XYZ file of C-alpha atoms in Angstrom:
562
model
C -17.122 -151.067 -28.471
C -16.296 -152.328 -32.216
C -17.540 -156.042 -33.983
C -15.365 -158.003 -36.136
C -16.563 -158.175 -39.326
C -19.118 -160.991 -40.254
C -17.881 -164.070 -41.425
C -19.471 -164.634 -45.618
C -22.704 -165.681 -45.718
C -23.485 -164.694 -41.962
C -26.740 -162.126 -41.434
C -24.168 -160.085 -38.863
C -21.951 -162.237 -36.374
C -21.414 -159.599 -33.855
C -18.942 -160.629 -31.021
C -20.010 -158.037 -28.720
C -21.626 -154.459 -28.401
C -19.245 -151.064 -27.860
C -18.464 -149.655 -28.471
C -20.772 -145.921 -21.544
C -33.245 -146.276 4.687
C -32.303 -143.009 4.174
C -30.007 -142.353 7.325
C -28.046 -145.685 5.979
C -27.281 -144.211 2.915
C -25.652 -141.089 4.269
C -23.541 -142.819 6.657
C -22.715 -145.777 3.141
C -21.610 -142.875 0.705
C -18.278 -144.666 -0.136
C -16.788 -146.348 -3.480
C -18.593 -149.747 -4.050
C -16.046 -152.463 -3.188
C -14.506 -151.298 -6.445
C -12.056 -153.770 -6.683
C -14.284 -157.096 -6.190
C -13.789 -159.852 -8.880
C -15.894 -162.694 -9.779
C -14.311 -165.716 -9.021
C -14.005 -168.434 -11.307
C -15.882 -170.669 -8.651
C -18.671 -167.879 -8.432
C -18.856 -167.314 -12.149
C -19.728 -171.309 -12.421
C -22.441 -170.722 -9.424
C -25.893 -171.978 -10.072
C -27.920 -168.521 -10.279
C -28.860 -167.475 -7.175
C -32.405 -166.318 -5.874
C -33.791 -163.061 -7.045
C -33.077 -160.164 -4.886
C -36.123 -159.080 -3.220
C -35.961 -154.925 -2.846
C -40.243 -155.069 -1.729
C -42.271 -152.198 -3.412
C -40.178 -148.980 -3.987
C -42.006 -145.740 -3.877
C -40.027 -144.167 -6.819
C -40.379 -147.563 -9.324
C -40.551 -146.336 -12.992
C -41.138 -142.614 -11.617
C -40.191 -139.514 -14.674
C -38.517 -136.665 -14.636
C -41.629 -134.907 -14.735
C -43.411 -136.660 -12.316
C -40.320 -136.052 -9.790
C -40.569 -132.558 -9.890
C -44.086 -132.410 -9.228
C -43.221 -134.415 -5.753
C -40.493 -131.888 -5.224
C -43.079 -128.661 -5.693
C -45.663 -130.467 -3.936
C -43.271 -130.799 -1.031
C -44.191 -134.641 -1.023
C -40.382 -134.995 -1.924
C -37.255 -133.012 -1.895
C -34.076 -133.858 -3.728
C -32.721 -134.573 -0.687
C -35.080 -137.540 0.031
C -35.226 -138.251 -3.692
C -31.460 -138.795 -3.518
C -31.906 -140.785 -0.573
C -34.052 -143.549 -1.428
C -32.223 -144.112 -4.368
C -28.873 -144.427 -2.458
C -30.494 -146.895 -0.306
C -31.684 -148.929 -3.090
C -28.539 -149.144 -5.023
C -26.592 -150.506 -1.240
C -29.339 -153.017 -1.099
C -29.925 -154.566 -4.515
C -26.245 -153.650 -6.132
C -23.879 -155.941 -4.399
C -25.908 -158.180 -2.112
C -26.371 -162.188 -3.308
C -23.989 -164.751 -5.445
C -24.982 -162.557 -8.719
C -25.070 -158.727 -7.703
C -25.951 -156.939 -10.565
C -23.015 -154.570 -9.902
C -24.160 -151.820 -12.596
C -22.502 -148.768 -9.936
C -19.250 -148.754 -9.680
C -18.928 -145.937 -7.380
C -21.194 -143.256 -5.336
C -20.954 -139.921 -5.043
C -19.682 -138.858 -1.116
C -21.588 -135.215 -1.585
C -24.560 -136.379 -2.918
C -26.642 -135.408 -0.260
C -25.126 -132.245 0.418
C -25.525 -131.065 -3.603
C -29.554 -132.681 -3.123
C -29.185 -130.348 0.230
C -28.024 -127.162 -1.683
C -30.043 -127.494 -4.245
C -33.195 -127.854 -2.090
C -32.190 -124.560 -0.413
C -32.410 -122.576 -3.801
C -35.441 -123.871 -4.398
C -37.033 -122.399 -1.505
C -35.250 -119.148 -2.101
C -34.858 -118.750 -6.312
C -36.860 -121.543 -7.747
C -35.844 -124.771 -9.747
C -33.532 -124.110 -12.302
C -35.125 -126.096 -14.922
C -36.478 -129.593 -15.652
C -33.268 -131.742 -14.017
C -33.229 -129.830 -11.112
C -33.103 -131.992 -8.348
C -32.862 -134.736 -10.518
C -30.963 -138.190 -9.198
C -28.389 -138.785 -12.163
C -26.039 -141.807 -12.989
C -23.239 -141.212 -15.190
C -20.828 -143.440 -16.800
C -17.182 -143.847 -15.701
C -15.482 -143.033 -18.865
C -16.840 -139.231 -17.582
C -14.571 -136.770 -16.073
C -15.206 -135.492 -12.626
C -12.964 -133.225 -10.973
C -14.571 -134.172 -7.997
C -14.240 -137.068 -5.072
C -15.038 -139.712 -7.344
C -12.788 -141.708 -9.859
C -12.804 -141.738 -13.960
C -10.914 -144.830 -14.967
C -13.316 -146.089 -17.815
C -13.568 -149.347 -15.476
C -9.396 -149.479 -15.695
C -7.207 -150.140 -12.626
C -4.416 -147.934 -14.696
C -6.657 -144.723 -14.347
C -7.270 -144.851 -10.745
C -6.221 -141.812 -8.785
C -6.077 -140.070 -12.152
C -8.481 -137.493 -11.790
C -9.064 -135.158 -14.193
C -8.258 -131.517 -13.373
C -12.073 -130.458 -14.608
C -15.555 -131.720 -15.351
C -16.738 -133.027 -18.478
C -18.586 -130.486 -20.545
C -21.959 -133.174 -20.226
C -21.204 -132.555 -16.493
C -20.745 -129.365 -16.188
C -24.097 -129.122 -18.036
C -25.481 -131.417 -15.473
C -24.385 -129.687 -12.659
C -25.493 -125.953 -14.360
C -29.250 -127.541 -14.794
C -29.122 -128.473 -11.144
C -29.108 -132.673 -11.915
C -27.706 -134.734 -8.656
C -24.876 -136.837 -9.771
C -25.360 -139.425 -7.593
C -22.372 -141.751 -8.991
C -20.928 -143.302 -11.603
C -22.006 -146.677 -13.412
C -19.706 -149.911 -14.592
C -18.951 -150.336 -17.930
C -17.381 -152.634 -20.294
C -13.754 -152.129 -19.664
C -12.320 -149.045 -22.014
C -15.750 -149.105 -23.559
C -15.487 -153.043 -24.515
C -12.808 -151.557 -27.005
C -9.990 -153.797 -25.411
C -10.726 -157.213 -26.537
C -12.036 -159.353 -29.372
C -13.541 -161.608 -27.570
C -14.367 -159.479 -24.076
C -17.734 -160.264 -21.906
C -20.121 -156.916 -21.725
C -19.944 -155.245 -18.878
C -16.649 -156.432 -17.328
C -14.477 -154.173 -15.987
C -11.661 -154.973 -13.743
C -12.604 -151.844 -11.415
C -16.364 -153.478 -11.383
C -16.458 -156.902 -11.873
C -19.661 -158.077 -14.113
C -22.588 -156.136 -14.744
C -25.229 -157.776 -14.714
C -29.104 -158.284 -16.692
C -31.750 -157.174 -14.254
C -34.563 -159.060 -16.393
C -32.408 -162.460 -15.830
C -29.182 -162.049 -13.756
C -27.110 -164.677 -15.941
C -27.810 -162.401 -18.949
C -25.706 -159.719 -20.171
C -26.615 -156.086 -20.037
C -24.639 -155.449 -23.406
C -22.819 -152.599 -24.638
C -20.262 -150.806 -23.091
C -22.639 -148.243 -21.252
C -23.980 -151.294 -19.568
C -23.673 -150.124 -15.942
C -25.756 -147.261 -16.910
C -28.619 -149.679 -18.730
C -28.776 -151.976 -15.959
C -29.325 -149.298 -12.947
C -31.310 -147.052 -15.186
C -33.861 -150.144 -15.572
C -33.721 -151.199 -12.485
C -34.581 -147.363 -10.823
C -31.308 -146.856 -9.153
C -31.528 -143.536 -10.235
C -34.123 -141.172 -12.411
C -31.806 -140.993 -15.699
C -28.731 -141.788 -16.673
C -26.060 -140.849 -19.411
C -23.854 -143.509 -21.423
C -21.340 -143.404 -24.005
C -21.271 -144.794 -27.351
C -19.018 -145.377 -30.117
C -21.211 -147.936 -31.925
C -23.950 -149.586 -30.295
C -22.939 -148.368 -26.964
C -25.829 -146.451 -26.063
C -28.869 -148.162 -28.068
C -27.350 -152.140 -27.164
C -27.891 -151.864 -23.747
C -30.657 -149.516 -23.789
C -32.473 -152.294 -25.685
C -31.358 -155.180 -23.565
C -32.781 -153.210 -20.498
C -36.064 -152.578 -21.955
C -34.755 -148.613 -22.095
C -34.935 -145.445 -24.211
C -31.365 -144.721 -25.716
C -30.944 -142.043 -27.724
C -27.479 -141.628 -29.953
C -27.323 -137.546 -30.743
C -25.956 -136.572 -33.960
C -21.827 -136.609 -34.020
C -21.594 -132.724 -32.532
C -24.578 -132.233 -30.421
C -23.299 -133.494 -27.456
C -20.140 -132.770 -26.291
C -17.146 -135.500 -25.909
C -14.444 -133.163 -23.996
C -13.230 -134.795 -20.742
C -14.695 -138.132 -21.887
C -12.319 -141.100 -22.186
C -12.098 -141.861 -25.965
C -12.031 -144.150 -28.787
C -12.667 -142.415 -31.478
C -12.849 -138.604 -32.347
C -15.055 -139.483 -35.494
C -17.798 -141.351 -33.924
C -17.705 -140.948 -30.138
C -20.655 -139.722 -28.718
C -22.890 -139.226 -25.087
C -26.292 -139.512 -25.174
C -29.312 -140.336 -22.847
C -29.893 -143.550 -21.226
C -33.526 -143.021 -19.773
C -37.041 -145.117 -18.977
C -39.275 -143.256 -21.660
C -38.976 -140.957 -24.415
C -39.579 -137.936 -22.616
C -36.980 -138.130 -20.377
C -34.625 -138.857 -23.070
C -36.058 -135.541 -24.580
C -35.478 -133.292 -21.054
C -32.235 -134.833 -20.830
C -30.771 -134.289 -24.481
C -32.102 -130.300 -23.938
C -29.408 -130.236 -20.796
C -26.514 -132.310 -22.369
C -26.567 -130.426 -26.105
C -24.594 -127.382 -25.961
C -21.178 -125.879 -28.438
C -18.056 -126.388 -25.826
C -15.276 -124.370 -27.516
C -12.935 -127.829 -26.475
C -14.649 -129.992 -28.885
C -14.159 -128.200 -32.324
C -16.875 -130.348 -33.615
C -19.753 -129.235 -31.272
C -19.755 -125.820 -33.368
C -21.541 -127.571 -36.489
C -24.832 -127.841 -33.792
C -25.279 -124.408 -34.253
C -28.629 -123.736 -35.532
C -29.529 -127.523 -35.249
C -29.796 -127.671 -31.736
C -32.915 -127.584 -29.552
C -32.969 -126.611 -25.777
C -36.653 -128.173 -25.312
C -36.776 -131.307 -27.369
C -39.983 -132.041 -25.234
C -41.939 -129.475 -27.057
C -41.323 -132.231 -30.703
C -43.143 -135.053 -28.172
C -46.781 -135.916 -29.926
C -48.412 -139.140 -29.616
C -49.862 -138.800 -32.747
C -46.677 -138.237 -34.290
C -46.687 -141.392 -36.752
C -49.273 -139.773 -38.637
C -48.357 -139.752 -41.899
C -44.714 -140.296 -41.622
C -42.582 -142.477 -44.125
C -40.758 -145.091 -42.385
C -38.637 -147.715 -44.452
C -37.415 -150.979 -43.363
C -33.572 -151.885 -44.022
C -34.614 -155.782 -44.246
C -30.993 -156.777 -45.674
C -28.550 -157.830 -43.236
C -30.750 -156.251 -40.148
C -33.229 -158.650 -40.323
C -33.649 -162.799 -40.319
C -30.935 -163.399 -37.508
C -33.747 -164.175 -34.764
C -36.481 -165.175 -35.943
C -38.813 -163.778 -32.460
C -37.171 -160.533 -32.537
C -38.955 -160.422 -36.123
C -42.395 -161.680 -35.366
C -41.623 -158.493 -32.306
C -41.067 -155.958 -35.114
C -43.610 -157.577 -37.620
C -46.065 -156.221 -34.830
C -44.146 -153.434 -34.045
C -44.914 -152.621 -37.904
C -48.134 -152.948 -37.681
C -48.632 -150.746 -34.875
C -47.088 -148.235 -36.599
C -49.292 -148.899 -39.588
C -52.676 -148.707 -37.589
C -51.188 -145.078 -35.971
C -51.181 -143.874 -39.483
C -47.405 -143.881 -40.782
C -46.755 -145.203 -44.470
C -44.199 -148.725 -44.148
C -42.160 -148.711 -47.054
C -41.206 -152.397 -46.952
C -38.380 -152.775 -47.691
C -36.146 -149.946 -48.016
C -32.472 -151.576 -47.474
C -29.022 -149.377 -46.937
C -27.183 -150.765 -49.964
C -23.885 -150.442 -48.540
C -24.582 -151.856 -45.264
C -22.432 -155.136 -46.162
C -19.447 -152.839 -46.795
C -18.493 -150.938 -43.353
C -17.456 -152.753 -40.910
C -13.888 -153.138 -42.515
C -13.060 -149.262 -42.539
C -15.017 -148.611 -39.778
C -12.462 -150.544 -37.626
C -9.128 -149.667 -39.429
C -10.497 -146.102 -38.726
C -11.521 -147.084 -34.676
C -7.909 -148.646 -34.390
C -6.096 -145.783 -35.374
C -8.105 -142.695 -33.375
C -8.050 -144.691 -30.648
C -4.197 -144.694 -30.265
C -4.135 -141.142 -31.116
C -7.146 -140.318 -28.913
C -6.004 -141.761 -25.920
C -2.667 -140.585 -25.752
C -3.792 -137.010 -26.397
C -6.431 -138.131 -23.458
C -3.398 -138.736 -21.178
C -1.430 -136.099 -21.753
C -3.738 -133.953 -20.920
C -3.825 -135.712 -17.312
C -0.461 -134.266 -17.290
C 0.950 -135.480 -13.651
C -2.061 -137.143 -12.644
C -0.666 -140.227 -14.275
C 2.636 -141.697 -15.221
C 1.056 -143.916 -17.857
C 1.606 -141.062 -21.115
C 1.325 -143.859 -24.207
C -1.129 -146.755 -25.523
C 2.134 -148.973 -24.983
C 2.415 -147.720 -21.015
C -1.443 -149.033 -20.769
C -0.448 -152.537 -22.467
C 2.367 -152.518 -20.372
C 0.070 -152.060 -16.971
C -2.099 -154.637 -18.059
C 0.316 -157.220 -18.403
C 1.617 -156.425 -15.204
C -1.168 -156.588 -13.385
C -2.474 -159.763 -15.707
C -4.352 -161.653 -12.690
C -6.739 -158.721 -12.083
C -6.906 -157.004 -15.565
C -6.529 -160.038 -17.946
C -8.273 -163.015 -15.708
C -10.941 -163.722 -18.783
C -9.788 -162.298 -21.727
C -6.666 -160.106 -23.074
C -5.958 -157.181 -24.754
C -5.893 -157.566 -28.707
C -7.516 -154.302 -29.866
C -4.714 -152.894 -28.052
C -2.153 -154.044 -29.552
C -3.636 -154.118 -33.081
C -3.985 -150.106 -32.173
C -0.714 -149.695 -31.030
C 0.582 -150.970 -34.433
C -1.233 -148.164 -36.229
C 0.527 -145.137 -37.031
C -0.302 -141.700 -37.082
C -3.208 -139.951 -38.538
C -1.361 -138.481 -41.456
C -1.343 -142.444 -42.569
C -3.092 -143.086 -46.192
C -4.591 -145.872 -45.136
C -6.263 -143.877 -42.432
C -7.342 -141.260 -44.811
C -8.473 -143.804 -47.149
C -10.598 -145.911 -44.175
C -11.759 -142.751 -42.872
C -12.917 -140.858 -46.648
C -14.506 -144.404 -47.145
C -16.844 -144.536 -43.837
C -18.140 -141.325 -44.538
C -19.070 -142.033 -47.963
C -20.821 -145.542 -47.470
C -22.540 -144.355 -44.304
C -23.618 -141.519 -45.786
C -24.357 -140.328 -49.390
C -24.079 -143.675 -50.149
C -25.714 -145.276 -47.169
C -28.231 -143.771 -45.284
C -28.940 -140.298 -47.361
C -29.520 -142.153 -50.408
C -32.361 -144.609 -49.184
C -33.976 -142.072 -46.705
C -34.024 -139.760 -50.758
C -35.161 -142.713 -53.066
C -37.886 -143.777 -50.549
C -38.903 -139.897 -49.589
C -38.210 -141.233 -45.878
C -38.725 -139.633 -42.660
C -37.084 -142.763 -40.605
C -35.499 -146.372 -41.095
C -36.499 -148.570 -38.316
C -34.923 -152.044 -37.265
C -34.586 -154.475 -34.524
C -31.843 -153.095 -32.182
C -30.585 -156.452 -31.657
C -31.526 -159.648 -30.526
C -32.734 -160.042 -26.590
C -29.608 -160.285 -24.512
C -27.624 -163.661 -24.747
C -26.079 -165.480 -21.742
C -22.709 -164.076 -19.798
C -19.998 -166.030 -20.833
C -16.521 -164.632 -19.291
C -15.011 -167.595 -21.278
C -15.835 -167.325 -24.561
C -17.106 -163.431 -24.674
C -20.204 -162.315 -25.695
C -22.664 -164.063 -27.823
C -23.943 -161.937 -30.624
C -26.558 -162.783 -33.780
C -27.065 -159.348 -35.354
C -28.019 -155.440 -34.421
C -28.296 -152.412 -36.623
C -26.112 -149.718 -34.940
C -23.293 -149.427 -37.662
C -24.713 -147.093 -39.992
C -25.866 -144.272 -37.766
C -22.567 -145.041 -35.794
C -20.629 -145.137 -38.958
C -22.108 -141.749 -40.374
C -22.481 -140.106 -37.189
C -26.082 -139.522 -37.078
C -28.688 -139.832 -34.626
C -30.647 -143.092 -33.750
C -32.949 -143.990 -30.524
C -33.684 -147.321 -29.517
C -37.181 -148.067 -27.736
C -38.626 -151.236 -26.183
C -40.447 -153.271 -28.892
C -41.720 -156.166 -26.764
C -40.250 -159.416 -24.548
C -38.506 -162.479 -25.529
C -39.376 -165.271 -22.681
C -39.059 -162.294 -20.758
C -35.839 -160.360 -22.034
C -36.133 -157.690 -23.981
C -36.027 -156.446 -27.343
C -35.863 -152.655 -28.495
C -36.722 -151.355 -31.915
C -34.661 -148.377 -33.594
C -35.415 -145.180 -34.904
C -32.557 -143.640 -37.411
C -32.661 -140.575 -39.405
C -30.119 -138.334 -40.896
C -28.224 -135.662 -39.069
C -29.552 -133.548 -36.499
C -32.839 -135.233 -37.101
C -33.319 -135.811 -32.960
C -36.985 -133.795 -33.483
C -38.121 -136.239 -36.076
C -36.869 -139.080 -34.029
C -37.890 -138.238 -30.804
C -41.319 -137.600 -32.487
C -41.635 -141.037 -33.880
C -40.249 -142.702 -31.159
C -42.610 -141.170 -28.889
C -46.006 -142.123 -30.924
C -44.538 -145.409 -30.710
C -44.035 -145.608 -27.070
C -47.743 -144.315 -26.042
C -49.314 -146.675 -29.058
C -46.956 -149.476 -27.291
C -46.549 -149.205 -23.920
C -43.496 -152.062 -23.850
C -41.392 -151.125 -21.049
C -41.716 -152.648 -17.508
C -39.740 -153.041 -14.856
C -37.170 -155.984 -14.484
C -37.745 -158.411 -11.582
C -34.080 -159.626 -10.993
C -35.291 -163.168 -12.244
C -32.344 -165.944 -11.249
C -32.521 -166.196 -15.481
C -35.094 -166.228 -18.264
C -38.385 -168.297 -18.103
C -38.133 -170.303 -21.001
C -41.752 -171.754 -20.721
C -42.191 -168.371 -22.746
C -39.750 -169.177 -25.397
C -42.301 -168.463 -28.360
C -42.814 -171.084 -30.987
C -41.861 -169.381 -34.583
């Protein structure tokens, strides 16, 4: 997912965010109606009533507290996997405005839950995710029963000959992949003017807080079940914004690793030089257990060798509530601030909090360069992504006859009333004018990002100030769906860690007439401890997050007077 760049004299102007019973759900283990469209009559619909689940035993339930219900023997993963199977057939594609955030299940679900039950009894758990329900997103590879298409009809039945790395991990550390989530077609890195969470494999995602609003982001699918406890955690994608957008417009914990951590091989690209996974969970400690499982050097992504010596395989063990204690934290007022004015009074108290838990607010502490990015950032995005996905393809060798960006332009046009029904196809073709990576322009875009986001960018204010942290609003709450026009969007802070490659988690901060609004956490690179550490004091000072109720849309009696 990639923004144009702000019009003069505008705060930020983003266009959208990037840039991932029990005995009925065994016999229901099939691909969710995959190919289901909103209609233009349905998209019109007044919203429809809220979905009514009733009380579900596993609402808001950790990691943690999971595995004490599996040693108890109160739960196995078996009936862990179960229950949330059954909730995902009854509140994912039921009603006039199904949330659709899965876009497929997993048909050995219950057997893996089954095996890995077994050796339990007989070896013990394998670590913190075992047994674990997980949601992944569908630009993963799995060489398995289920699809990876990114949300594209020109992908299906090309599956890849092996698991991700991420899953691979996953599977090693005993998780339950349970499915994969809807996205933003190609991670929202198709169109200019695209809606969040469309894909033409998925239809639209959906806002569990208010069912008209958008779930943001690319890794939408995997925000939207993740809040509303279709599964324990999940992982997204994100080239910028992808993971902390819709982490923050579903009241979640997002965490972006640092560019290296986590590995990208057998993940559908965009770009080589920002592309990252990263948790997608309901509080900071999950996101911790999860980043221990997914961080690992995978000898097919060169880049995952420069975590060596930086990475942690217990980030749970940085976790301390009083962990704003004396930590610097600076606020990047200019150009990530004043575009809403109640997602400020939200991190005005969000502030103070911090203030009263003992951290030092150095107010302000602004990313000089943070007006000058978005230009390079995209010339660089345009031309990886060509390269990137054709290397992608090629190494689906038979799997697919669609080898070039111009074969995937070409299937798109073809198929126009299914693919293109709301908007086209631009950042495609403005890619597949781009030439190769030997390009001085590239070279030039590319030396450029690195030296705003960086030395020039986020090192140098996190030096001057003597920093531990910047914090900002993620973005604004979630604006309406709009498959006309595209996304609405007034302003977020994602660009610089996304630009530089360096880690930032997103947290909930608070509600706007009752969507929410998440508050980051970026540091330099490798900094996930300090992060993690921050975010965490934050959470247990705060105690934001709560579960969505699938309103119809947002109360706005509770628009706040500012």
């Amino acid at each position: 997912m990639k923004k144009p760049t702000p019009p003069p004299g505008s705060s930020q102007g983003l266009s959208r965010r990037t840039l991932l019973g029990g005995a009925a759900a065994a016999s229901t283990l099939v691909a969710l109606d995959v190919h289901a469209q909103p209609s233009p009559s349905n998209a019109a619909r007044a919203p429809a009533p809220a979905p009514h689940g009733g009380s579900f035993e596993l609402e808001e339930a950790t990691v943690s507290e999971l595995q004490a219900a599996m040693e108890s023997g109160r739960h196995t993963a078996h009936s862990l996997s179960e229950r949330y199977l059954a909730r995902i057939q009854e509140l994912d594609r039921k009603g006039d405005l199904p949330l659709r955030s899965v876009i497929e299940l997993n048909p050995d679900a219950l057997a893996i839950a089954a095996a890995l039950d077994e050796e339990r009894k007989t070896k013990g758990p394998r670590g913190p995710l075992h047994g674990i329900p997980v949601l992944i997103k569908d630009n993963i590879g799995t060489a398995d029963k289920m699809q990876t298409t990114a949300g594209s009809l020109a992908l299906v039945g090309a599956v890849p000959s092996r698991d991700a790395f991420v899953v691979e991990r996953l599977r090693a550390a005993g998780a339950v992949i349970l499915g994969k989530t809807n996205l933003s077609e190609w991670a929202n890195f198709r169109s200019t003017h695209s809606s969040s969470g469309w894909s033409a494999r998925g239809g639209q995602c959906r806002n569990p807080y208010a069912l008209d609003r958008t779930p943001s982001g690319s890794s939408s699918g995997s925000g939207a079940a993740t809040a509303a406890n279709f599964c324990a955690v999940s992982v997204g994608t994100e080239t910028d914004g992808s993971i902390v957008s819709p982490s923050a417009a579903c009241s979640l914990v997002g965490l972006k690793p640092t560019l290296g951590l986590v590995s990208r091989s057998g993940i559908i690209p965009i770009s080589h030089s920002q592309d990252t996974a990263g948790p997608m969970t309901r509080t900071v400690a999950d996101a911790a257990a999860l980043l221990g499982v997914l961080a690992g050097i995978d000898p097919a992504d060169a880049v995952t060798a420069s975590s060596k010596g930086h990475a942690h395989v217990d980030y749970t063990r940085f976790l301390d509530p009083n962990g704003l204690k004396g930590a610097r934290i600076g606020v990047p007022r200019q150009r990530f601030f004043g575009y809403h004015p109640a997602t400020d009074a939200l991190i005005t108290q969000a502030l103070e909090l911090m203030k009263a838990q003992g951290a030092v607010i150095v107010d302000e502490a602004n990313i000089p360069t943070a007006s000058k990015m978005d230009e390079p950032e995209m010339e660089v995005l345009l031309y990886e992504f060509k390269a990137d996905i054709e290397a992608y393809l090629a190494g689906l060798g038979e799997r697919t006859r669609l080898k070039t960006l111009a074969d995937l332009i070409r299937f798109n046009e073809e198929n126009r009333d299914t693919v293109l029904p709301w908007f086209g196809q631009e950042l495609f073709h403005q890619a597949q004018e781009k030439g190769p990576l030997t390009d001085k322009k590239y070279r030039k875009a590319l030396e450029a990002c690195r030296k705003l986001s960086r030395e020039q960018g986020i090192d140098a204010v996190m030096a001057n100030h003597k920093l531990d942290a910047l914090v900002a609003p993620t973005q604004a709450s979630p604006g309406l769906i709009d498959l006309v026009n595209g996304d609405h969007w007034l302003g977020s802070s994602s660009t610089p860690a996304a630009v530089a490659g360096y880690p930032s988690i997103t947290v909930p901060a608070g509600y706007v007439a009752g969507l929410p609004v998440g508050l980051s956490f970026i540091g330099r690179a490798w900094s996930e401890p300090v992060l993690l550490r921050l975010a965490f004091a934050y959470e247990q000072a705060s105690k934001h997050r709560r579960a969505p109720g699938f309103a119809p849309t947002a109360d706005l009696r509770q628009v706040p007077k500012v």
